[in-house]
mmCIF file of C-alpha atoms and ligand atoms in Angstrom:
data_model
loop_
_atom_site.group_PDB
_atom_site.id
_atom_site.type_symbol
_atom_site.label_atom_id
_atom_site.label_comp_id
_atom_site.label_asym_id
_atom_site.label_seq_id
_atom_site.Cartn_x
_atom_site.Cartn_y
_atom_site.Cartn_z
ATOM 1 C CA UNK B 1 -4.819 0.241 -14.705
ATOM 2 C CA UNK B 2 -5.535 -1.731 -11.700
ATOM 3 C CA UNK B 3 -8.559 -0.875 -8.807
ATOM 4 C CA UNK B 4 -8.022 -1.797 -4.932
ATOM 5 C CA UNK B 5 -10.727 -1.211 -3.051
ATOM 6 C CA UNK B 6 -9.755 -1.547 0.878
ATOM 7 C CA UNK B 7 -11.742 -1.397 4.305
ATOM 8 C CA UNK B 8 -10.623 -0.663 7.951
ATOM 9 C CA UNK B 9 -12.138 -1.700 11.004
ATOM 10 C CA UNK B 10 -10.826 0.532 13.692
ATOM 11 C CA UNK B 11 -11.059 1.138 17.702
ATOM 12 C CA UNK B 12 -11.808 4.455 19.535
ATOM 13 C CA UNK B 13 -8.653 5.236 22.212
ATOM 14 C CA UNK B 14 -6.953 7.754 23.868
ATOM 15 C CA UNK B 15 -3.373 9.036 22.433
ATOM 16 C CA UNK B 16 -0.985 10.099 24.925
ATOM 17 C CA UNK B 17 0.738 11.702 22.384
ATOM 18 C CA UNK B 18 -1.743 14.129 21.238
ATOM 19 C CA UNK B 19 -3.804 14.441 24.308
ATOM 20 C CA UNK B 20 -7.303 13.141 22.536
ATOM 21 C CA UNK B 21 -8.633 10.115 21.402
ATOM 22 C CA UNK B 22 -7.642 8.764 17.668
ATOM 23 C CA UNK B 23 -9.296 5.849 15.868
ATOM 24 C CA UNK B 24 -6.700 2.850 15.633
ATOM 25 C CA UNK B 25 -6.848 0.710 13.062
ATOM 26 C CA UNK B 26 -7.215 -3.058 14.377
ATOM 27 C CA UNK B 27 -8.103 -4.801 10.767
ATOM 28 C CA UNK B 28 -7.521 -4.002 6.829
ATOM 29 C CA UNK B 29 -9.168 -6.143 4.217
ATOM 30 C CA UNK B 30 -8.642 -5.088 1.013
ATOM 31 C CA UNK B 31 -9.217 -6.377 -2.912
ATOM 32 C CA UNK B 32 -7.268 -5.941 -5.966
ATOM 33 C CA UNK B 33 -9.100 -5.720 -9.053
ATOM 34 C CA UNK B 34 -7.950 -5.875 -13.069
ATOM 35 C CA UNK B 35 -9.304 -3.320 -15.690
ATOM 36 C CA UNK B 36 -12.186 -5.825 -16.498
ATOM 37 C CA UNK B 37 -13.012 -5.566 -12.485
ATOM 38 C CA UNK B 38 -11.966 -9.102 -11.841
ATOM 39 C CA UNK B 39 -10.666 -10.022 -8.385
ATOM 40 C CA UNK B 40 -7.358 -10.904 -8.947
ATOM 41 C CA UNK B 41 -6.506 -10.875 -5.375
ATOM 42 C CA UNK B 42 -7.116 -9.748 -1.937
ATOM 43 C CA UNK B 43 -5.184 -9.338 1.265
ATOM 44 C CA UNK B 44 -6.510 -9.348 4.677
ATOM 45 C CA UNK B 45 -4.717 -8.746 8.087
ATOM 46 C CA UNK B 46 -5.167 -7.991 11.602
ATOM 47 C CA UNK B 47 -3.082 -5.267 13.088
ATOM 48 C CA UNK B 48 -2.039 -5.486 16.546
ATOM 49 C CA UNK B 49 -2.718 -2.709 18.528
ATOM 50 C CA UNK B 50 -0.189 -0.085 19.546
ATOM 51 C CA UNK B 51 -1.947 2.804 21.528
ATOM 52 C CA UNK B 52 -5.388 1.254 23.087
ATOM 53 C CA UNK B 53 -4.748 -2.048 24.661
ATOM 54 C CA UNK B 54 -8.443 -3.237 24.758
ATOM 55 C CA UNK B 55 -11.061 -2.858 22.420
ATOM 56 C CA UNK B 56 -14.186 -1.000 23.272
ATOM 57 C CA UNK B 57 -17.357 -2.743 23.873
ATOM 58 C CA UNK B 58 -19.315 -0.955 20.659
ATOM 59 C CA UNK B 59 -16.238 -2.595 18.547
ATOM 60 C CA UNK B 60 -16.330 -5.856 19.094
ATOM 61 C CA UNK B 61 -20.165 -6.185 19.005
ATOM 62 C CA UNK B 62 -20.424 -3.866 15.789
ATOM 63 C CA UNK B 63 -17.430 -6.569 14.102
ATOM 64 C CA UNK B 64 -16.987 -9.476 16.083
ATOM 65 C CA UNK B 65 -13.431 -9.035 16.505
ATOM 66 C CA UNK B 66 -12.050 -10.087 19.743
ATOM 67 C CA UNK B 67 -8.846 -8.722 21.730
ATOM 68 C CA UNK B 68 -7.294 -12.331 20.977
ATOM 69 C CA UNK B 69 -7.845 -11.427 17.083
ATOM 70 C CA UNK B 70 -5.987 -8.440 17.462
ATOM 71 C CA UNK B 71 -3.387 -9.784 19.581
ATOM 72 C CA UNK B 72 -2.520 -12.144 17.161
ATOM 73 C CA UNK B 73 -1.898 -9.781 14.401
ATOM 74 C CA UNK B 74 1.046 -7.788 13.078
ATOM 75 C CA UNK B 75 2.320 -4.392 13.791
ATOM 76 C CA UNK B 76 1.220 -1.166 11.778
ATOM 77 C CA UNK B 77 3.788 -0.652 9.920
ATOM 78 C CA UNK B 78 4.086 -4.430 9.015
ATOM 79 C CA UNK B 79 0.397 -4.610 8.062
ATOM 80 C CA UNK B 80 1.228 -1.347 5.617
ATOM 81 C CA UNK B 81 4.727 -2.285 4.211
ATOM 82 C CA UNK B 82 3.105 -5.628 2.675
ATOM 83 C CA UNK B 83 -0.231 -3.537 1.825
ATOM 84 C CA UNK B 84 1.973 -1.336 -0.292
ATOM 85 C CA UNK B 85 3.885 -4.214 -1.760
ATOM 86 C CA UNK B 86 0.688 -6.321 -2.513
ATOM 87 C CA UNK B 87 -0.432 -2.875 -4.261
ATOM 88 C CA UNK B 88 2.831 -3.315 -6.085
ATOM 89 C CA UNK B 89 4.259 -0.440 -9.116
ATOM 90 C CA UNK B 90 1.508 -0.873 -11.556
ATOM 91 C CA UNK B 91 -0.732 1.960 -12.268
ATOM 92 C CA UNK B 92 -3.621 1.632 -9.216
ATOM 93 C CA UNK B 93 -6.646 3.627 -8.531
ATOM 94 C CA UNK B 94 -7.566 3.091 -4.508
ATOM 95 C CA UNK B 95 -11.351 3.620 -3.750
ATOM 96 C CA UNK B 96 -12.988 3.406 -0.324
ATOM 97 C CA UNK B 97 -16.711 3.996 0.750
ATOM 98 C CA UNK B 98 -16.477 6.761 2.045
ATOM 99 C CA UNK B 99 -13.427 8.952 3.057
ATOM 100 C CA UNK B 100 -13.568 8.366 6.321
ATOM 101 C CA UNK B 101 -11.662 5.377 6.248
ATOM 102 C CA UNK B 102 -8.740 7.524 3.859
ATOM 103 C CA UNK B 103 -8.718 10.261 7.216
ATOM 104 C CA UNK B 104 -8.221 7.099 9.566
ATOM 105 C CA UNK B 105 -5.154 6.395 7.547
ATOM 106 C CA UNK B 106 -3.988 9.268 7.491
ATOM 107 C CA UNK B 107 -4.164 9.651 10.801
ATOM 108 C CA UNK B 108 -2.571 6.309 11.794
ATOM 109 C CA UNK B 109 -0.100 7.102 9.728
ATOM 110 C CA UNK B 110 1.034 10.708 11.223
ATOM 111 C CA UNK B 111 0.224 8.987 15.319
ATOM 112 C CA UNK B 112 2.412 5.892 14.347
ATOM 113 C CA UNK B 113 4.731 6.947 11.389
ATOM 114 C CA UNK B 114 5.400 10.383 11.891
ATOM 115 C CA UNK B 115 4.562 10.927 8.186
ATOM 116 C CA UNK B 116 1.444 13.047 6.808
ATOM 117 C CA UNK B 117 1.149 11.090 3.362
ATOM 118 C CA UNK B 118 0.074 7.452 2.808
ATOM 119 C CA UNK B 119 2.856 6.291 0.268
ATOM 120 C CA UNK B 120 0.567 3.997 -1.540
ATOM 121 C CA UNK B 121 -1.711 6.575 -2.561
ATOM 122 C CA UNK B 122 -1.832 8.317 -5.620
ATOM 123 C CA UNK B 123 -5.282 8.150 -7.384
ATOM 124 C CA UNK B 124 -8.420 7.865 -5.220
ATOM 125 C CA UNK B 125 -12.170 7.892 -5.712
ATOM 126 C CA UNK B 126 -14.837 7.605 -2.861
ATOM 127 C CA UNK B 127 -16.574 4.933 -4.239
ATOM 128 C CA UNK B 128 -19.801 6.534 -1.953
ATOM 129 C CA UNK B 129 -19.691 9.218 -3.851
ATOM 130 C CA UNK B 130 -19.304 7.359 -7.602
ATOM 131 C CA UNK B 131 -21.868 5.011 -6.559
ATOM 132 C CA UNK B 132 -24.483 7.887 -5.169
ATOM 133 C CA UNK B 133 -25.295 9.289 -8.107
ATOM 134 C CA UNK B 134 -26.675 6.290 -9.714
ATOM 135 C CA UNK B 135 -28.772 5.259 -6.258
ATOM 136 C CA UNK B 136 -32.097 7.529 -5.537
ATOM 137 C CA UNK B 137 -31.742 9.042 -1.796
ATOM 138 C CA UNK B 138 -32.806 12.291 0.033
ATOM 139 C CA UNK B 139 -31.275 15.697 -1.197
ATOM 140 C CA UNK B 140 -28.032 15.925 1.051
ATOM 141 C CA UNK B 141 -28.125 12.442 2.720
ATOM 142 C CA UNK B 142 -24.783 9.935 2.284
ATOM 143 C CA UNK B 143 -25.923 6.025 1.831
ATOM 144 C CA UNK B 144 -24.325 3.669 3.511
ATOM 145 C CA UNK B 145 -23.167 0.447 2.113
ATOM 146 C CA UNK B 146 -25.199 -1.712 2.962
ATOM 147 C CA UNK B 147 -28.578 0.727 1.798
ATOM 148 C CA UNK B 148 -26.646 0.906 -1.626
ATOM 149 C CA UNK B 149 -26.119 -3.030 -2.011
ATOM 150 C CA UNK B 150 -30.031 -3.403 -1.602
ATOM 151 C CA UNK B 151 -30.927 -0.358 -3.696
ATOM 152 C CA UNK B 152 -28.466 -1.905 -6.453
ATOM 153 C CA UNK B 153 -30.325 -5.579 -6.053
ATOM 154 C CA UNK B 154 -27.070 -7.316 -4.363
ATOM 155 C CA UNK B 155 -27.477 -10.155 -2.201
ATOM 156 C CA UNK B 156 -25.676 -9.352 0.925
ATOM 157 C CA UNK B 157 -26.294 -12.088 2.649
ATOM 158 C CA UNK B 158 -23.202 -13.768 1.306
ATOM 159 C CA UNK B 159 -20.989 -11.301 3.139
ATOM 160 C CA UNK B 160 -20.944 -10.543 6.894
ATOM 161 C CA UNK B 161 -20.959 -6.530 7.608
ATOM 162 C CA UNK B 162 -18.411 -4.434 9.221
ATOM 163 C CA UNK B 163 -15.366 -6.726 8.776
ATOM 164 C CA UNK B 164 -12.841 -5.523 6.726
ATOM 165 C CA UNK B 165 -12.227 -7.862 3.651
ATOM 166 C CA UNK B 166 -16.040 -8.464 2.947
ATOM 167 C CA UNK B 167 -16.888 -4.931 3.380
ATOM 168 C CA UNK B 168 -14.404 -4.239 0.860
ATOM 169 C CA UNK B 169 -15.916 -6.915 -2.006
ATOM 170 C CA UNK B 170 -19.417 -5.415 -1.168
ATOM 171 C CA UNK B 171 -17.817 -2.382 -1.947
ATOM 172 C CA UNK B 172 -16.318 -3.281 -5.214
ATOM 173 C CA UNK B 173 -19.449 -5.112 -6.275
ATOM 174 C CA UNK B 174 -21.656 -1.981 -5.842
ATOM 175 C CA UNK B 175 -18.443 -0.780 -7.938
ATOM 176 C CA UNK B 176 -19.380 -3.257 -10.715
ATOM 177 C CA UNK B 177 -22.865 -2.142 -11.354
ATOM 178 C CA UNK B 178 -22.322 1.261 -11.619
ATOM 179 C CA UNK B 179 -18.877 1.306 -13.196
ATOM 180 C CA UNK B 180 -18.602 3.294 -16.280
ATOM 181 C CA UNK B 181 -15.340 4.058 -17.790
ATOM 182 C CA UNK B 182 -15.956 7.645 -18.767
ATOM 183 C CA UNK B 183 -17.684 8.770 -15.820
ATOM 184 C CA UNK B 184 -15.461 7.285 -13.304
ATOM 185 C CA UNK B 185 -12.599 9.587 -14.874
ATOM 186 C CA UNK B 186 -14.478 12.528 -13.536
ATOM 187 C CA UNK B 187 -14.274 11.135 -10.455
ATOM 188 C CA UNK B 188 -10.254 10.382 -9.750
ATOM 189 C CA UNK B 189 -8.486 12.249 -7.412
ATOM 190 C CA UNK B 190 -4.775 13.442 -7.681
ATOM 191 C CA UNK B 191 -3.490 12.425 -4.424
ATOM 192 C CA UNK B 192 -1.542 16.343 -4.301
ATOM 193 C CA UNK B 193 -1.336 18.563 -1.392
ATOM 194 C CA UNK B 194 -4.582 19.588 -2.165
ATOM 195 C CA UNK B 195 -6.121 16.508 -1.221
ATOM 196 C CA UNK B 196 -4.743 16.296 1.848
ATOM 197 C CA UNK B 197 -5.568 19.968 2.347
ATOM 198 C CA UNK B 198 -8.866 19.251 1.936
ATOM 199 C CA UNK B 199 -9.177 15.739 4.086
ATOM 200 C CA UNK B 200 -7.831 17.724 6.960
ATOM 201 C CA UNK B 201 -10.272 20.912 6.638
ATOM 202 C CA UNK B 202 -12.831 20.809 9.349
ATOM 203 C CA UNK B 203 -15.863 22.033 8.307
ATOM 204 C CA UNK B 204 -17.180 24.848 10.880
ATOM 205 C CA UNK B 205 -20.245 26.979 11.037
ATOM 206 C CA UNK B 206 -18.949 30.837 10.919
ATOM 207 C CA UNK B 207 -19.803 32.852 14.460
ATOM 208 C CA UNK B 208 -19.278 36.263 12.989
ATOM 209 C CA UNK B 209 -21.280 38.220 10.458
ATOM 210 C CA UNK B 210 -18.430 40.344 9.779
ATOM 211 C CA UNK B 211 -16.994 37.784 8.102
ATOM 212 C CA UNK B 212 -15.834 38.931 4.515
ATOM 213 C CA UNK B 213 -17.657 34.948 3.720
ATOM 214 C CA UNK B 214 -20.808 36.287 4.821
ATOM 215 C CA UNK B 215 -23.239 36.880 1.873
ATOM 216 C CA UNK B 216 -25.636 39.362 3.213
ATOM 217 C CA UNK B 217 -28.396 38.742 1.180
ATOM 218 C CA UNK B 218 -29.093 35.751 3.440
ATOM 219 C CA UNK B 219 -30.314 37.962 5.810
ATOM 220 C CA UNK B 220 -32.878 39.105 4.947
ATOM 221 C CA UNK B 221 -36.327 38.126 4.722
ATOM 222 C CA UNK B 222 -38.896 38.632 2.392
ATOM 223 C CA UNK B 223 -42.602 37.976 3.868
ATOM 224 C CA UNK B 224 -44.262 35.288 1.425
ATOM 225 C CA UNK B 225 -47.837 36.128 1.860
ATOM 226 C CA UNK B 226 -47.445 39.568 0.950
ATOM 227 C CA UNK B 227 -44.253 39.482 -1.409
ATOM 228 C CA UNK B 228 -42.655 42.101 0.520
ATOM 229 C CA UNK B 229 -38.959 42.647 2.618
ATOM 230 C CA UNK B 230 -40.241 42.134 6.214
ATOM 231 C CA UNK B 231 -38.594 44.787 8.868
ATOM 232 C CA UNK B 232 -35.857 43.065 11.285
ATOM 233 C CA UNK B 233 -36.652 43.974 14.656
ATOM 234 C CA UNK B 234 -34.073 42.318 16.830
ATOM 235 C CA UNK B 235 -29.710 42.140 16.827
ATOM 236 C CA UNK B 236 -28.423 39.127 14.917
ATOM 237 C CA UNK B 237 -27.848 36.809 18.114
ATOM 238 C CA UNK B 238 -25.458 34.026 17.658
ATOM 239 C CA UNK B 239 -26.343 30.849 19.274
ATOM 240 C CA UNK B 240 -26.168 27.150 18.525
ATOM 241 C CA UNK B 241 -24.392 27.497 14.883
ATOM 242 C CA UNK B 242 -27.330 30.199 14.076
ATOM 243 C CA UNK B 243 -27.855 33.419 13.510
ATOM 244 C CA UNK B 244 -30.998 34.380 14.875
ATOM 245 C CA UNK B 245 -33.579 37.170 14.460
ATOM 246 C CA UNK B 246 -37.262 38.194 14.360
ATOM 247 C CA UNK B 247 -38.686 39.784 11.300
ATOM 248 C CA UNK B 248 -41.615 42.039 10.902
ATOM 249 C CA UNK B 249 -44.018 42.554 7.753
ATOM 250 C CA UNK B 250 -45.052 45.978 7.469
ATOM 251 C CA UNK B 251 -48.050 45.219 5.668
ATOM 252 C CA UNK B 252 -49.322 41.950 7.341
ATOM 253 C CA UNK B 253 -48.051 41.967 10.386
ATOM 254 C CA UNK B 254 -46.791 38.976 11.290
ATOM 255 C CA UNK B 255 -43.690 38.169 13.028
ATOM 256 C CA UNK B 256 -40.951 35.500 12.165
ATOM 257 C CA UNK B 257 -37.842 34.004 13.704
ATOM 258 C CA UNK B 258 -35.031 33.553 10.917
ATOM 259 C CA UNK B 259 -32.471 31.281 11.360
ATOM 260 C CA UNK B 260 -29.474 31.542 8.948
ATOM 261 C CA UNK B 261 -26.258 29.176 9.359
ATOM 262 C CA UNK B 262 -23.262 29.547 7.632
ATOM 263 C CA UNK B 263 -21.142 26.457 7.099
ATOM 264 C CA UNK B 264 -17.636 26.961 5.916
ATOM 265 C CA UNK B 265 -16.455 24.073 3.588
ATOM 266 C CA UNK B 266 -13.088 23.655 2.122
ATOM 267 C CA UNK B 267 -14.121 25.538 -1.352
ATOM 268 C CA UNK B 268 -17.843 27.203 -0.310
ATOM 269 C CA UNK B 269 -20.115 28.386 2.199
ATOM 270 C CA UNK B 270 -23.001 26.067 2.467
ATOM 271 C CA UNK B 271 -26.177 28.348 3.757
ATOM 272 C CA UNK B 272 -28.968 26.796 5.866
ATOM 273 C CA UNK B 273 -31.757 29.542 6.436
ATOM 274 C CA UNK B 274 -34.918 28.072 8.636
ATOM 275 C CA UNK B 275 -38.055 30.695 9.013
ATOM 276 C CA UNK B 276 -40.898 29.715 11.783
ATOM 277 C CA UNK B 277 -43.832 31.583 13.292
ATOM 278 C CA UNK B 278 -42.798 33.941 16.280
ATOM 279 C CA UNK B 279 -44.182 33.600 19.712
ATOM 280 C CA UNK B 280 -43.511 36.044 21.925
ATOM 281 C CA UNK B 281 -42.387 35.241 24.994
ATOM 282 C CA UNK B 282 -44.518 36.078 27.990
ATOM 283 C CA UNK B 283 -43.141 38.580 29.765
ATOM 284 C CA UNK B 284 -46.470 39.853 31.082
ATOM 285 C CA UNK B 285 -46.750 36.978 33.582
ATOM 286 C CA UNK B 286 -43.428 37.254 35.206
ATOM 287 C CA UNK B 287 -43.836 41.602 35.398
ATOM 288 C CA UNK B 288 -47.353 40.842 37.227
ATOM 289 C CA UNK B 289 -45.553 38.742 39.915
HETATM 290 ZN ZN1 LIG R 301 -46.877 40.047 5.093
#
């Protein structure tokens, strides 16, 4: 079993060909690792652009990568016929930070290819992910690379951010001092349709309570002073990803917007519910003029 861990640097431009803007990969660094997570090897490479003839502004100043670079580099589907023979036949788990970068590819692929599978790919793990769980942060919140170097007492300083090929030993030495044999099983993905089923779900907040996804016990609200189901005096009005109403407690009194969003994932509903004080609005001022 052999580990490459690769990066992409990409641009921001508009394809003519589906009528929206697509992130072009402009760089790949990448590192090849043995089961003892020794680099072995690594392979770097510019990619010459195909759809956006200049890079933006934000890209060069976030990597340092000029339009000369880029010039001077090698056609997609060069860059990516040597990737995949540096890869070569043995056994190979790929891991990125992140599966952003895997959706880029994907993407490039389809735009400049015209096929929906990367040909390389077969096992994956979001090394983000892996490396998480072993790194204290806030309930919900994704750590970038850089925050998980320093939380895992790695000297950055030795490698320059945002370029492809250093991002990508950064991200194998965070991969280092979390790596565990057993636990990293749990973490390999099949590459199947699944996965790509999944990388190309959008997650979207539902608009309709009708919605068989809908679990109505959400809304409803239960007052906590007085440990009672609070009256809803107002429609469910949809606006801004929420449903909104007021709520009334028959015994206390006092009124409450609820908030309730409904997020649907690829294999769940993730349910945000918000409760604040209601103010009414003053309606007194405006019937007096
Ligand atoms: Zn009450």
């Amino acid at each position: 079993m052999q580990y490459v861990v690769f990066d992409l640097e990409w641009n921001n431009v508009y394809g003519r060909k589906i009528n929206g803007f697509i992130n072009e990969i402009i760089e790949i660094g990448a590192v090849k690792l043995d089961e003892n997570l020794n680099e072995i090897s690594s392979f770097s490479s510019f990619v010459k652009p195909c759809i956006g003839k200049r890079l933006r502004g934000s890209v060069k100043k976030l990597t340092h990568i000029t339009n000369d670079d880029v010039l001077g580099g090698e056609l997609f589907t060069h860059v990516f016929s040597a990737f995949r023979k540096w890869i070569g036949s043995e056994p190979t788990v790929i891991l990125t930070w992140g599966d952003g970068d895997i959706r880029v590819l994907i993407e490039n692929y389809k735009y400049l290819n015209g096929i929906t599978y990367i040909p390389f790919l077969t096992n994956y793990v979001d090394l983000q992910v892996f490396v998480q769980r072993k790194v204290k942060t806030e309930k919900g919140q994704q750590i970038g690379l850089g925050k998980a170097a320093e939380a895992l007492g790695i000297d950055d300083a030795d490698y320059s951010h945002h370029r492809a090929l250093d991002d990508s030993r950064l991200s194998a030495e965070c991969f280092r001092k979390v790596f565990d044999e057993n636990d990293l099983a749990g973490f390999i993905r099949p590459c199947n349709t699944e996965f790509y089923a999944k990388l190309a779900f959008k997650p979207h907040p539902i608009s309709n309570l009708k919605n068989p996804l809908v679990d109505k016990k959400h809304l409803t609200y239960s007052c906590p002073d007085c440990k009672a189901n609070a009256h809803r005096q107002t429609d469910w009005k949809y606006s801004n990803r929420f449903f909104r109403a007021v709520f009334r407690c028959p015994y206390c009194g006092k009124m409450s917007k609820v908030s309730v969003r409904f997020m649907r994932m690829y294999d769940r509903v993730d349910v945000k519910k918000t409760v604040v004080p209601y103010i009414p609005p003053e309606t007194d001022k405006e019937n007096s003029e």
